[in-house]
Coordinates of C-alpha atoms in Angstrom, one line a residue:
Chain A
M27 CA -5.8 13.4 16.3
S28 CA -4.4 10.1 15.0
L29 CA -1.2 8.5 16.2
P30 CA 1.7 9.6 14.0
F31 CA 3.0 6.8 11.8
I32 CA 6.5 6.2 13.1
F33 CA 9.1 3.7 11.9
A34 CA 10.4 2.9 15.4
R35 CA 12.9 0.3 16.3
R36 CA 10.4 -1.2 18.8
A37 CA 6.9 -1.1 17.4
P38 CA 4.3 -0.4 20.0
R39 CA 2.5 -3.7 20.7
V40 CA -1.0 -2.2 21.3
L41 CA -3.9 -1.7 19.0
P42 CA -4.2 1.9 17.7
S43 CA -6.8 3.8 19.6
F44 CA -9.6 5.1 17.5
T45 CA -10.9 7.7 19.9
N46 CA -9.1 10.4 21.9
A47 CA -11.8 10.7 24.5
T48 CA -11.1 7.5 26.4
P49 CA -7.7 6.0 25.4
H50 CA -7.2 4.4 28.8
L51 CA -10.6 2.8 28.6
M52 CA -9.8 1.3 25.3
Q53 CA -6.7 -0.4 26.7
Q54 CA -8.7 -1.8 29.5
W55 CA -11.2 -3.1 27.0
R56 CA -8.5 -4.8 25.1
R57 CA -7.2 -6.6 28.2
N58 CA -10.6 -7.6 29.4
S59 CA -12.1 -8.7 26.1
T60 CA -12.2 -12.2 24.9
M61 CA -13.1 -11.3 21.4
H62 CA -11.5 -13.3 18.6
I63 CA -9.7 -11.0 16.3
A64 CA -8.9 -12.3 12.8
P65 CA -5.2 -12.8 12.1
P66 CA -3.8 -9.9 10.0
Q67 CA -2.1 -12.2 7.5
S68 CA -3.1 -15.6 6.1
V69 CA -1.9 -18.1 3.5
P70 CA -2.3 -16.6 0.0
P71 CA -4.0 -18.5 -2.8
L72 CA -2.1 -20.2 -5.6
N73 CA -3.4 -20.3 -9.1
N74 CA -3.2 -24.0 -9.4
I75 CA -3.9 -24.9 -5.8
G76 CA -6.8 -27.1 -6.7
I77 CA -4.8 -29.5 -8.9
W78 CA -1.6 -29.3 -6.9
A79 CA -3.2 -30.0 -3.5
E80 CA -4.7 -33.2 -5.0
E81 CA -1.8 -34.4 -7.2
G82 CA 1.2 -32.3 -6.5
V83 CA 3.2 -30.5 -9.1
K84 CA 3.8 -33.0 -11.9
G85 CA 7.4 -34.2 -11.9
V86 CA 8.6 -32.0 -9.1
F87 CA 6.4 -32.5 -6.0
S88 CA 4.2 -35.4 -5.1
K89 CA 1.1 -34.6 -3.1
R90 CA 2.9 -35.3 0.2
A91 CA 5.9 -33.2 -0.8
F92 CA 3.7 -30.3 -2.0
D93 CA 1.9 -30.4 1.4
T94 CA 5.3 -30.2 3.1
A95 CA 6.8 -27.5 0.9
W96 CA 3.8 -25.3 0.5
T97 CA 0.6 -26.1 2.4
N98 CA 2.2 -26.7 5.8
Y99 CA 5.3 -24.7 5.4
Q100 CA 3.6 -21.5 4.2
R101 CA 1.0 -21.9 7.0
G102 CA 3.8 -22.2 9.5
L103 CA 5.6 -19.1 8.1
V104 CA 2.4 -17.1 8.2
D105 CA 1.5 -18.2 11.7
N106 CA 4.9 -17.3 13.0
L107 CA 4.7 -13.9 11.2
N108 CA 1.3 -13.3 12.8
R109 CA 2.6 -14.1 16.2
L110 CA 5.4 -11.6 15.8
I111 CA 3.7 -8.7 14.0
G112 CA 0.1 -9.1 15.2
G113 CA -1.0 -5.8 16.7
T114 CA 2.1 -3.9 15.6
E115 CA 2.5 -1.4 12.8
Y116 CA 3.7 -4.1 10.5
A117 CA 0.5 -6.0 10.7
N118 CA -1.0 -4.8 7.5
M119 CA 2.1 -4.5 5.4
T120 CA 3.0 -7.0 2.7
P121 CA 5.8 -9.5 3.5
L122 CA 8.1 -7.8 1.1
D123 CA 7.6 -4.4 2.8
I124 CA 8.1 -6.0 6.2
A125 CA 11.3 -7.7 5.0
V126 CA 12.8 -4.4 3.7
V127 CA 11.8 -2.5 6.8
S128 CA 13.3 -5.0 9.2
A129 CA 16.3 -5.9 7.1
R130 CA 18.7 -3.7 9.1
Q131 CA 17.3 -4.3 12.6
A132 CA 18.9 -7.2 14.4
D133 CA 16.1 -7.5 17.0
L134 CA 13.6 -8.0 14.2
A135 CA 15.7 -10.8 12.6
A136 CA 12.9 -13.3 13.1
V137 CA 10.4 -11.0 11.5
F138 CA 12.6 -10.6 8.5
N139 CA 13.2 -14.3 8.2
Y140 CA 9.6 -15.3 8.2
A141 CA 8.4 -12.4 6.0
S142 CA 11.2 -12.8 3.4
Q143 CA 10.7 -16.6 3.4
A144 CA 7.0 -16.2 2.9
H145 CA 7.6 -14.0 -0.1
N146 CA 10.3 -16.2 -1.6
N147 CA 8.2 -19.4 -1.2
H148 CA 5.1 -17.8 -2.8
F149 CA 7.3 -16.4 -5.6
F150 CA 8.7 -19.9 -6.3
F151 CA 5.4 -21.6 -6.4
E152 CA 3.8 -18.9 -8.6
G153 CA 6.5 -19.6 -11.2
L154 CA 5.7 -23.3 -11.5
S155 CA 3.5 -25.1 -14.0
S156 CA 2.3 -28.7 -14.2
S157 CA 2.8 -28.7 -18.0
K158 CA 5.9 -27.8 -20.0
V159 CA 5.9 -24.1 -21.0
P160 CA 8.3 -23.0 -23.8
V161 CA 10.4 -20.0 -23.3
P162 CA 8.7 -17.0 -24.8
E163 CA 10.3 -14.5 -27.1
S164 CA 10.7 -11.7 -24.5
I165 CA 13.0 -13.9 -22.5
M166 CA 14.7 -15.4 -25.5
T167 CA 15.7 -12.0 -26.7
R168 CA 17.5 -11.3 -23.4
I169 CA 19.3 -14.6 -23.1
P170 CA 22.0 -14.0 -25.8
F171 CA 23.3 -10.9 -23.9
G172 CA 24.4 -12.9 -20.9
F173 CA 24.5 -16.6 -21.9
A174 CA 25.5 -18.5 -25.0
S175 CA 22.1 -20.2 -25.3
E176 CA 19.1 -21.3 -23.4
Q177 CA 21.0 -24.5 -22.6
A178 CA 23.9 -22.5 -21.2
L179 CA 21.5 -20.6 -19.0
R180 CA 20.1 -23.8 -17.8
T181 CA 23.5 -25.3 -17.1
E182 CA 24.7 -22.2 -15.2
L183 CA 21.6 -21.8 -13.2
L184 CA 21.3 -25.4 -12.1
T185 CA 25.1 -25.6 -11.4
T186 CA 24.9 -22.6 -9.2
A187 CA 22.0 -24.1 -7.4
S188 CA 23.7 -27.5 -7.1
K189 CA 26.9 -26.1 -5.7
M190 CA 25.1 -24.1 -3.0
F191 CA 25.8 -25.7 0.3
G192 CA 23.0 -25.2 2.7
N193 CA 19.4 -23.9 2.4
G194 CA 18.7 -21.0 0.1
W195 CA 17.3 -19.7 -3.2
V196 CA 18.7 -19.2 -6.6
W197 CA 17.3 -16.2 -8.6
L198 CA 17.3 -15.2 -12.2
V199 CA 17.3 -11.4 -12.1
L200 CA 17.4 -8.5 -14.5
D201 CA 20.0 -6.0 -13.4
Q202 CA 19.8 -2.2 -14.1
N203 CA 21.3 -2.6 -17.5
R204 CA 18.8 -5.2 -18.3
Y205 CA 21.2 -8.1 -18.3
L206 CA 20.1 -11.5 -17.0
R207 CA 22.1 -12.5 -14.0
I208 CA 22.1 -15.3 -11.6
L209 CA 22.0 -14.6 -7.9
C210 CA 22.0 -17.0 -5.0
T211 CA 20.7 -16.1 -1.5
Y212 CA 21.3 -18.3 1.5
N213 CA 18.6 -19.1 4.0
A214 CA 15.9 -16.4 3.8
G215 CA 18.0 -13.9 1.9
T216 CA 16.3 -11.5 -0.4
P217 CA 17.4 -9.8 -3.6
Y218 CA 15.3 -6.7 -2.7
G219 CA 16.2 -4.0 -0.3
A220 CA 19.6 -2.4 0.0
A221 CA 21.3 -5.8 0.0
Y222 CA 21.8 -5.9 3.8
R223 CA 20.1 -9.2 3.9
R224 CA 20.9 -10.5 0.5
Q225 CA 22.9 -13.2 2.2
D226 CA 24.6 -14.2 -1.0
T227 CA 28.0 -15.0 0.5
D228 CA 29.1 -18.4 1.7
L229 CA 31.8 -17.5 4.1
N230 CA 33.7 -20.7 3.2
T231 CA 34.4 -19.4 -0.3
R232 CA 35.7 -16.0 0.6
E233 CA 39.4 -15.7 -0.1
T234 CA 40.4 -14.3 3.2
L235 CA 42.5 -17.1 4.8
G236 CA 46.2 -16.6 3.9
D237 CA 45.4 -13.8 1.5
V238 CA 45.7 -10.9 3.8
N239 CA 46.3 -7.9 1.6
A240 CA 44.7 -4.6 2.5
M241 CA 44.8 -3.4 -1.1
T242 CA 43.1 -6.5 -2.5
D243 CA 40.4 -6.3 0.2
S244 CA 39.7 -2.6 -0.5
I245 CA 39.6 -3.1 -4.2
R246 CA 37.2 -6.0 -3.7
Q247 CA 35.1 -3.9 -1.4
S248 CA 34.9 -1.0 -3.9
T249 CA 34.0 -3.2 -6.8
Q250 CA 31.5 -5.4 -5.1
G251 CA 30.2 -2.7 -2.9
S252 CA 28.4 -3.2 0.4
N253 CA 25.1 -2.1 -1.1
S254 CA 23.6 -3.1 -4.4
N255 CA 21.6 -1.4 -7.0
W256 CA 18.2 -2.7 -7.7
A257 CA 17.5 -5.8 -9.7
I258 CA 14.2 -7.3 -10.9
P259 CA 13.8 -10.9 -9.9
L260 CA 12.2 -13.0 -12.6
L261 CA 12.2 -16.5 -11.2
N262 CA 13.7 -18.4 -8.3
I263 CA 14.4 -22.0 -7.4
N264 CA 13.8 -23.4 -4.0
C265 CA 17.0 -24.8 -2.7
W266 CA 15.8 -25.6 0.8
E267 CA 16.3 -29.3 1.7
H268 CA 12.7 -29.9 2.5
A269 CA 11.8 -29.3 -1.1
W270 CA 13.5 -32.4 -2.5
L271 CA 13.8 -34.5 0.7
E272 CA 10.5 -36.3 0.3
D273 CA 10.5 -37.3 -3.4
F274 CA 14.2 -37.4 -4.3
G275 CA 15.8 -38.4 -1.1
I276 CA 18.4 -36.5 0.9
N277 CA 21.0 -36.8 -1.9
G278 CA 18.6 -36.1 -4.8
K279 CA 19.2 -32.4 -5.2
D280 CA 20.5 -32.6 -8.8
R281 CA 17.6 -34.6 -10.0
Y282 CA 15.2 -32.3 -8.2
L283 CA 16.8 -29.2 -9.9
E284 CA 16.4 -30.8 -13.4
A285 CA 12.8 -31.5 -12.6
V286 CA 12.2 -27.9 -11.5
W287 CA 13.7 -26.6 -14.7
E288 CA 11.1 -28.6 -16.7
A289 CA 8.3 -27.2 -14.6
I290 CA 9.1 -23.5 -14.8
D291 CA 6.2 -21.4 -16.0
W292 CA 8.0 -19.1 -18.4
N293 CA 4.9 -17.1 -19.1
V294 CA 4.9 -16.0 -15.5
V295 CA 8.6 -15.2 -15.7
A296 CA 8.0 -13.1 -18.8
S297 CA 5.2 -11.3 -17.1
R298 CA 7.6 -10.2 -14.4
C299 CA 9.9 -8.6 -17.1
P300 CA 9.4 -4.8 -17.5
V301 CA 8.0 -3.9 -20.8
L302 CA 9.0 -0.7 -22.5
Y303 CA 6.7 1.6 -24.4
R304 CA 8.9 3.5 -26.8
D305 CA 6.0 4.8 -28.8
G306 CA 4.5 6.5 -25.8
T307 CA 1.5 4.2 -25.4
P308 CA 0.3 4.5 -21.8
S309 CA 0.3 1.1 -20.1
L310 CA -1.9 2.1 -17.2
R311 CA -5.0 4.3 -17.4
R312 CA -4.8 7.0 -14.8
P313 CA -8.2 7.6 -13.1
F314 CA -9.6 10.9 -14.0
S315 CA -9.1 13.1 -11.0
R316 CA -12.3 14.8 -9.9
Chain R
M35 CA 19.4 8.4 2.6
I36 CA 18.2 4.8 2.6
I37 CA 14.5 4.4 2.7
R38 CA 13.5 1.4 4.7
R39 CA 10.4 0.5 2.7
A40 CA 10.7 -0.8 -0.8
L41 CA 7.2 0.3 -1.7
I42 CA 5.8 3.5 -0.3
R43 CA 2.0 3.6 -0.9
G44 CA 0.4 6.5 -2.5
S45 CA 1.6 9.4 -0.3
R46 CA 1.3 12.9 -1.7
L47 CA 4.4 13.8 0.2
M48 CA 6.4 11.4 -1.9
Q49 CA 8.5 13.5 -4.2
S50 CA 9.3 10.9 -6.8
P51 CA 8.2 7.3 -7.0
L52 CA 11.2 6.5 -9.1
R53 CA 13.7 7.7 -6.5
S54 CA 11.9 5.9 -3.7
F55 CA 11.8 2.7 -5.7
V56 CA 15.4 2.9 -6.7
R57 CA 16.5 3.8 -3.2
G58 CA 14.3 1.3 -1.6
L59 CA 15.9 -1.5 -3.5
G60 CA 19.4 -0.2 -3.3
T61 CA 21.5 3.0 -3.1
H62 CA 25.0 2.3 -4.3
P63 CA 25.5 3.5 -7.8
Q64 CA 28.1 1.0 -8.6
S65 CA 27.6 -2.6 -7.6
D66 CA 28.1 -6.1 -8.6
L67 CA 24.5 -6.6 -9.7
S68 CA 24.6 -3.6 -12.1
Q69 CA 28.2 -3.6 -13.3
G70 CA 29.1 -7.2 -12.9
K71 CA 32.7 -6.5 -12.1
H72 CA 33.4 -9.9 -10.7
L73 CA 31.3 -11.7 -13.2
P74 CA 32.4 -12.7 -16.7
E75 CA 32.4 -9.9 -19.2
H76 CA 29.1 -9.6 -21.0
S77 CA 29.1 -8.7 -24.7
Q78 CA 27.7 -5.5 -26.0
T79 CA 26.2 -7.2 -29.0
P80 CA 24.5 -10.6 -29.1
G81 CA 26.8 -13.5 -29.6
N82 CA 24.8 -15.2 -32.3
P83 CA 24.2 -13.2 -35.4
E84 CA 21.7 -15.7 -36.6
N85 CA 19.4 -14.6 -33.9
G86 CA 18.9 -11.4 -35.8
F87 CA 19.0 -9.3 -32.6
K88 CA 20.9 -6.3 -33.6
K89 CA 20.4 -4.2 -30.5
R90 CA 20.6 -4.5 -26.8
P91 CA 17.3 -4.8 -25.0
I92 CA 17.9 -1.2 -24.0
D93 CA 19.7 1.1 -26.4
E94 CA 22.9 2.6 -25.1
G95 CA 21.5 6.1 -25.7
N96 CA 18.1 5.2 -24.4
P97 CA 18.2 4.0 -20.9
M98 CA 15.0 3.3 -19.1
T99 CA 13.1 6.5 -18.9
L100 CA 11.4 7.9 -15.8
K101 CA 8.0 6.9 -17.3
D102 CA 9.2 3.3 -17.8
E103 CA 10.5 3.2 -14.2
F104 CA 7.3 4.4 -12.9
E105 CA 5.1 2.1 -14.9
M106 CA 7.4 -0.8 -13.8
L107 CA 7.1 0.3 -10.2
Q108 CA 3.3 0.4 -10.4
K109 CA 3.1 -3.0 -12.1
F110 CA 5.5 -4.5 -9.6
R111 CA 3.6 -3.1 -6.6
K112 CA 0.3 -4.7 -7.8
S113 CA 1.8 -8.1 -8.8
T114 CA 5.1 -9.3 -7.4
G115 CA 5.1 -6.9 -4.5
T116 CA 2.0 -8.5 -2.9
L117 CA 3.3 -12.0 -2.9
G118 CA 3.8 -13.9 0.3
T119 CA 0.6 -13.6 2.3
R120 CA -3.0 -12.5 2.0
I121 CA -3.6 -9.5 4.2
A122 CA -6.9 -9.2 6.0
P123 CA -9.1 -6.2 5.1
H124 CA -8.1 -3.3 7.2
Y125 CA -8.6 0.4 7.6
K126 CA -6.5 2.5 5.2
P127 CA -6.8 6.2 6.2
H128 CA -5.5 7.5 2.8
A129 CA -7.9 5.3 0.9
A130 CA -10.8 6.3 3.1
A131 CA -10.0 9.9 2.7
A132 CA -9.6 9.7 -1.1
H133 CA -12.5 7.4 -1.8
P134 CA -15.2 8.0 0.9
P135 CA -18.4 5.9 0.9
A136 CA -21.7 7.2 -0.4
P137 CA -24.9 7.7 1.6
Q138 CA -26.1 4.3 0.3
D139 CA -23.1 2.6 2.0
I140 CA -24.1 3.8 5.5
T141 CA -24.3 0.7 7.7
L142 CA -24.1 0.3 11.5
E143 CA -20.9 -1.7 11.1
L144 CA -19.2 1.1 9.2
L145 CA -20.2 3.6 11.9
L146 CA -19.1 1.2 14.7
A147 CA -15.7 0.6 13.1
A148 CA -15.3 4.4 12.9
G149 CA -16.0 4.7 16.6
A150 CA -19.1 6.9 16.1
H151 CA -20.8 5.4 19.1
L152 CA -18.3 6.6 21.7
G153 CA -19.6 9.5 23.7
H154 CA -18.1 11.3 26.6
S155 CA -18.1 10.7 30.3
T156 CA -21.6 10.5 31.8
S157 CA -21.0 13.4 34.1
L158 CA -20.2 15.7 31.1
W159 CA -23.4 15.0 29.1
N160 CA -25.9 17.5 27.8
P161 CA -29.3 16.1 28.8
G162 CA -30.7 17.4 25.5
N163 CA -29.0 14.4 23.9
Q164 CA -30.9 11.9 25.9
R165 CA -32.9 10.7 22.9
Y166 CA -29.7 9.8 21.0
I167 CA -28.0 7.8 23.8
F168 CA -28.2 4.0 23.7
G169 CA -26.7 3.3 27.1
I170 CA -23.7 3.6 29.4
R171 CA -20.5 1.5 29.3
Q172 CA -17.4 1.9 31.4
G173 CA -18.4 5.4 32.4
I174 CA -19.2 6.8 29.0
H175 CA -22.4 7.3 27.1
I176 CA -22.8 5.1 24.0
I177 CA -24.6 6.9 21.1
S178 CA -27.3 4.8 19.4
L179 CA -25.9 4.0 16.0
E180 CA -29.4 3.6 14.6
Q181 CA -30.0 7.3 15.5
T182 CA -26.7 8.2 14.0
A183 CA -27.4 6.4 10.7
A184 CA -30.9 7.9 10.5
H185 CA -29.7 11.5 11.1
L186 CA -26.7 11.0 8.8
R187 CA -29.0 9.9 6.0
R188 CA -31.3 12.8 6.6
A189 CA -28.3 15.2 6.6
A190 CA -27.1 13.7 3.3
K191 CA -30.5 14.2 1.8
V192 CA -30.4 17.9 2.9
V193 CA -26.9 18.4 1.4
E194 CA -27.9 16.7 -1.8
G195 CA -31.0 18.9 -2.1
V196 CA -29.1 22.1 -1.5
A197 CA -26.5 21.2 -4.1
R198 CA -29.1 20.1 -6.6
N199 CA -30.7 23.5 -6.3
G200 CA -27.5 25.4 -6.8
G201 CA -26.8 26.3 -3.2
L202 CA -23.4 27.0 -1.7
V203 CA -22.3 24.5 0.9
L204 CA -19.6 25.4 3.4
F205 CA -17.7 22.6 5.1
V206 CA -16.1 23.6 8.4
G207 CA -13.7 21.4 10.4
S208 CA -11.1 23.3 12.5
R209 CA -9.6 20.4 14.5
Q210 CA -6.2 19.1 13.7
G211 CA -6.4 16.5 10.9
Q212 CA -9.8 17.5 9.6
D213 CA -8.4 19.8 6.9
R214 CA -8.0 17.2 4.2
C215 CA -11.5 15.7 4.5
V216 CA -13.1 19.2 4.6
V217 CA -11.2 20.3 1.5
E218 CA -12.1 17.1 -0.4
A219 CA -15.8 17.3 0.6
A220 CA -15.9 21.0 -0.6
K221 CA -14.3 20.0 -3.9
R222 CA -16.9 17.3 -4.5
A223 CA -19.7 19.8 -3.6
G224 CA -18.3 22.6 -5.6
G225 CA -18.6 24.6 -2.4
C226 CA -16.3 26.2 0.1
H227 CA -14.2 24.9 3.0
L228 CA -12.8 26.3 6.3
F229 CA -10.2 24.4 8.4
E230 CA -8.9 27.3 10.5
K231 CA -10.5 29.7 13.0
W232 CA -13.8 31.2 12.0
V233 CA -13.4 35.0 12.1
P234 CA -16.4 36.3 14.1
G235 CA -18.5 38.5 11.9
T236 CA -17.8 36.7 8.6
I237 CA -21.5 36.6 8.0
T238 CA -23.0 39.3 10.1
N239 CA -20.2 41.8 9.3
G240 CA -19.3 40.3 5.9
S241 CA -18.6 43.5 4.1
R242 CA -15.8 44.2 6.5
I243 CA -14.3 40.7 6.9
V244 CA -14.6 39.2 3.4
G245 CA -15.8 42.3 1.5
A246 CA -12.4 42.8 -0.3
G247 CA -13.0 39.8 -2.5
A248 CA -14.8 39.5 -5.8
V249 CA -18.0 37.5 -6.3
I250 CA -17.9 34.9 -9.1
E251 CA -21.2 34.3 -10.9
K252 CA -22.0 30.8 -12.1
D253 CA -24.9 29.3 -14.0
F254 CA -26.6 26.0 -13.2
S255 CA -23.9 24.2 -15.2
D256 CA -21.2 25.7 -13.0
R257 CA -19.9 27.7 -15.8
E258 CA -18.5 31.1 -14.8
N259 CA -19.9 34.3 -16.3
P260 CA -17.6 35.2 -19.2
K261 CA -17.8 38.8 -18.2
G262 CA -15.8 38.0 -15.2
P263 CA -16.3 38.4 -11.4
I264 CA -18.5 41.1 -10.1
E265 CA -16.5 43.9 -8.4
N266 CA -17.7 45.7 -5.3
A267 CA -20.5 43.2 -4.7
D268 CA -21.9 42.4 -1.3
P269 CA -20.3 39.2 0.0
I270 CA -22.4 36.1 -0.4
R271 CA -23.4 33.9 2.3
P272 CA -23.4 30.1 2.3
D273 CA -26.8 28.3 1.9
L274 CA -25.8 25.4 4.1
V275 CA -23.0 25.0 6.7
V276 CA -21.7 21.6 7.7
C277 CA -19.7 21.7 10.9
L278 CA -17.6 18.8 12.2
N279 CA -16.8 20.4 15.6
P280 CA -19.7 22.6 16.8
L281 CA -18.3 23.0 20.3
E282 CA -15.4 25.1 18.9
N283 CA -17.4 26.9 16.3
Y284 CA -20.3 28.1 18.4
I285 CA -19.9 31.7 17.2
M286 CA -20.3 30.6 13.6
L287 CA -23.3 28.6 14.4
H288 CA -24.8 31.5 16.2
E289 CA -24.2 33.7 13.2
C290 CA -25.8 31.2 10.9
A291 CA -28.9 30.9 13.2
S292 CA -29.3 34.6 13.4
T293 CA -29.2 34.9 9.6
N294 CA -31.4 31.9 8.8
I295 CA -28.7 29.7 7.4
P296 CA -29.4 26.0 8.0
T297 CA -26.6 24.1 9.7
I298 CA -25.6 20.5 10.0
G299 CA -23.3 19.5 12.9
V300 CA -21.7 16.4 14.4
I301 CA -23.2 16.4 17.9
D302 CA -21.3 14.5 20.7
T303 CA -23.0 13.7 24.0
D304 CA -21.6 16.9 25.6
A305 CA -22.6 19.2 22.7
D306 CA -25.9 21.2 22.5
P307 CA -28.1 19.7 19.8
T308 CA -30.1 22.9 19.5
W309 CA -27.1 24.8 18.1
V310 CA -27.6 23.2 14.7
T311 CA -30.6 22.6 12.5
Y312 CA -29.8 19.0 11.6
P313 CA -27.8 17.3 14.3
I314 CA -25.9 14.1 13.6
P315 CA -25.3 12.4 16.9
A316 CA -21.8 10.9 16.6
N317 CA -18.3 11.0 18.1
D318 CA -16.7 14.3 17.1
D319 CA -13.4 13.4 18.8
S320 CA -12.6 10.5 16.4
L321 CA -10.9 11.7 13.3
R322 CA -12.0 8.5 11.5
C323 CA -15.6 9.2 12.4
T324 CA -15.6 12.9 11.3
Q325 CA -13.7 12.1 8.1
L326 CA -16.3 9.4 7.4
I327 CA -19.2 11.9 7.9
A328 CA -17.5 14.6 5.9
G329 CA -16.9 12.1 3.1
I330 CA -20.4 10.9 3.0
L331 CA -21.9 14.4 2.9
G332 CA -19.3 15.3 0.3
R333 CA -20.5 12.4 -1.9
A334 CA -24.1 13.4 -1.4
A335 CA -23.4 16.9 -2.5
E336 CA -21.5 15.6 -5.5
A337 CA -24.5 13.6 -6.5
G338 CA -26.7 16.6 -6.2
R339 CA -24.3 18.8 -8.1
L340 CA -23.9 16.3 -11.0
A341 CA -27.6 15.9 -11.2
R342 CA -28.0 19.6 -11.4
I343 CA -25.4 20.0 -14.2
A344 CA -26.9 17.0 -16.1
K345 CA -30.4 18.6 -16.0
A346 CA -29.0 22.0 -17.0
E347 CA -27.2 20.4 -20.0
T348 CA -30.3 18.5 -21.2
Q349 CA -32.4 21.6 -21.0
L350 CA -30.1 23.7 -23.2

């Protein structure tokens, strides 16, 4: 008899027992043992970690800044995540799963923050390249449906990022109608999940002060909606201050954003786009079921 | 209903991966991200005719199909969905049940991780198991994993041999949670399974208990006789019985012994090893352990069955 898999508000903080004969003895063993148990989560590998750890990302991060923004920061996020979820039912879930599961639970706010931030940070660095990558055709075909040109996309994306006040991320997403859209999330906000923790609103910019009109409010609520339909993130830009602080100075956000644009790996971005198979060609071979 | 997890791993109870994916990432049918009500109006056709793009990425009449959604979900789960951390290797029950190891993969570490070494309280032991016990710890007997491995390998050889010679293997596991592994093992072996109560007399009084059925005749390539099942035939008996909980199925084991049917059983420290022909000293209370043993024996039977079929095909 195995323990049922329950999504409880408070996850049980004990290791699952693998025998029914002596459950109380297993708990005693856990308390008495001094065995070192490997942490459930560790820092993931990056494709270009070899070069980047030595020289940093060309134009964007020096070696020192790369250590700050990735090596040490990701390790800190993972260590904190392990501290919170080690031994619980979240221990073997991916950070994205953990973020979605804990999005609506206030007592798991720290778990959400570290998990979501770990995912966002890895997502960002996976989309960088030391050499300039031209925008491939699969992205170029989608740009005209939302923006005047690639230059217009660049301007709008970087302006959105520049005008964000505070830490956060700027995303380029594909919505359900397959339009490219720009989304900004503050702090560790995520574009996934049911938008409970998208954190895309800067309360300073909401038109609530002096504009008290119940009808306006309700119309705004119904059009924006409290939930959101799914969107596919293609790339994101790190707008946390520690990203540009070392190389560009505290006020160098705009120069940093321009440098990030030059370093975006558009092939990775294109690989995140869904591809359609109109002619019925199967994209994945299903294993033959015995 | 909002599903908390964005990515639900391969559960057979999941009705539709599309729905889970869509609901996991959001539920509201109309929203800013999809409709863009508060964003600038987007054109239905591309702004620049020189681009030569005459259609939207998705045709108006051809939205993303279910197949497209599913393929996208699968691709997302394997790539972007795993970003963030590297997860340490861990036990996945569904993966272990669907893809069990083979007899060649038997190691002491595997058995230890499954908890095969944990016996019962020392006061409850059957002294006949003394040769399988390694020692005592915290009041329970610890089964020697070297014994377990050796006996498990022997049992795997027996099962493979029976399957190779066209014998019928019956897998029995009547405890809660053993049904899936027993069915999977029987499927691999091309044999039979039982995960409910054994009706006493199924072998010794077979004509009464199971006599109503028809007997299907198969050749060595597992092809059925085109003339169809044999009506009014005597019920057949298994050629080998694998039992995951002998303590509860003692009647079945007694029937097998009295009719000369060899049996394999998972023998815990409180079980009687003489009840079965080929005991496997291991922990029968651990679901992970019994699923592992059933999986290994199923794989062995599968190997024997495939060898038999291959040999029959070449001799045609």
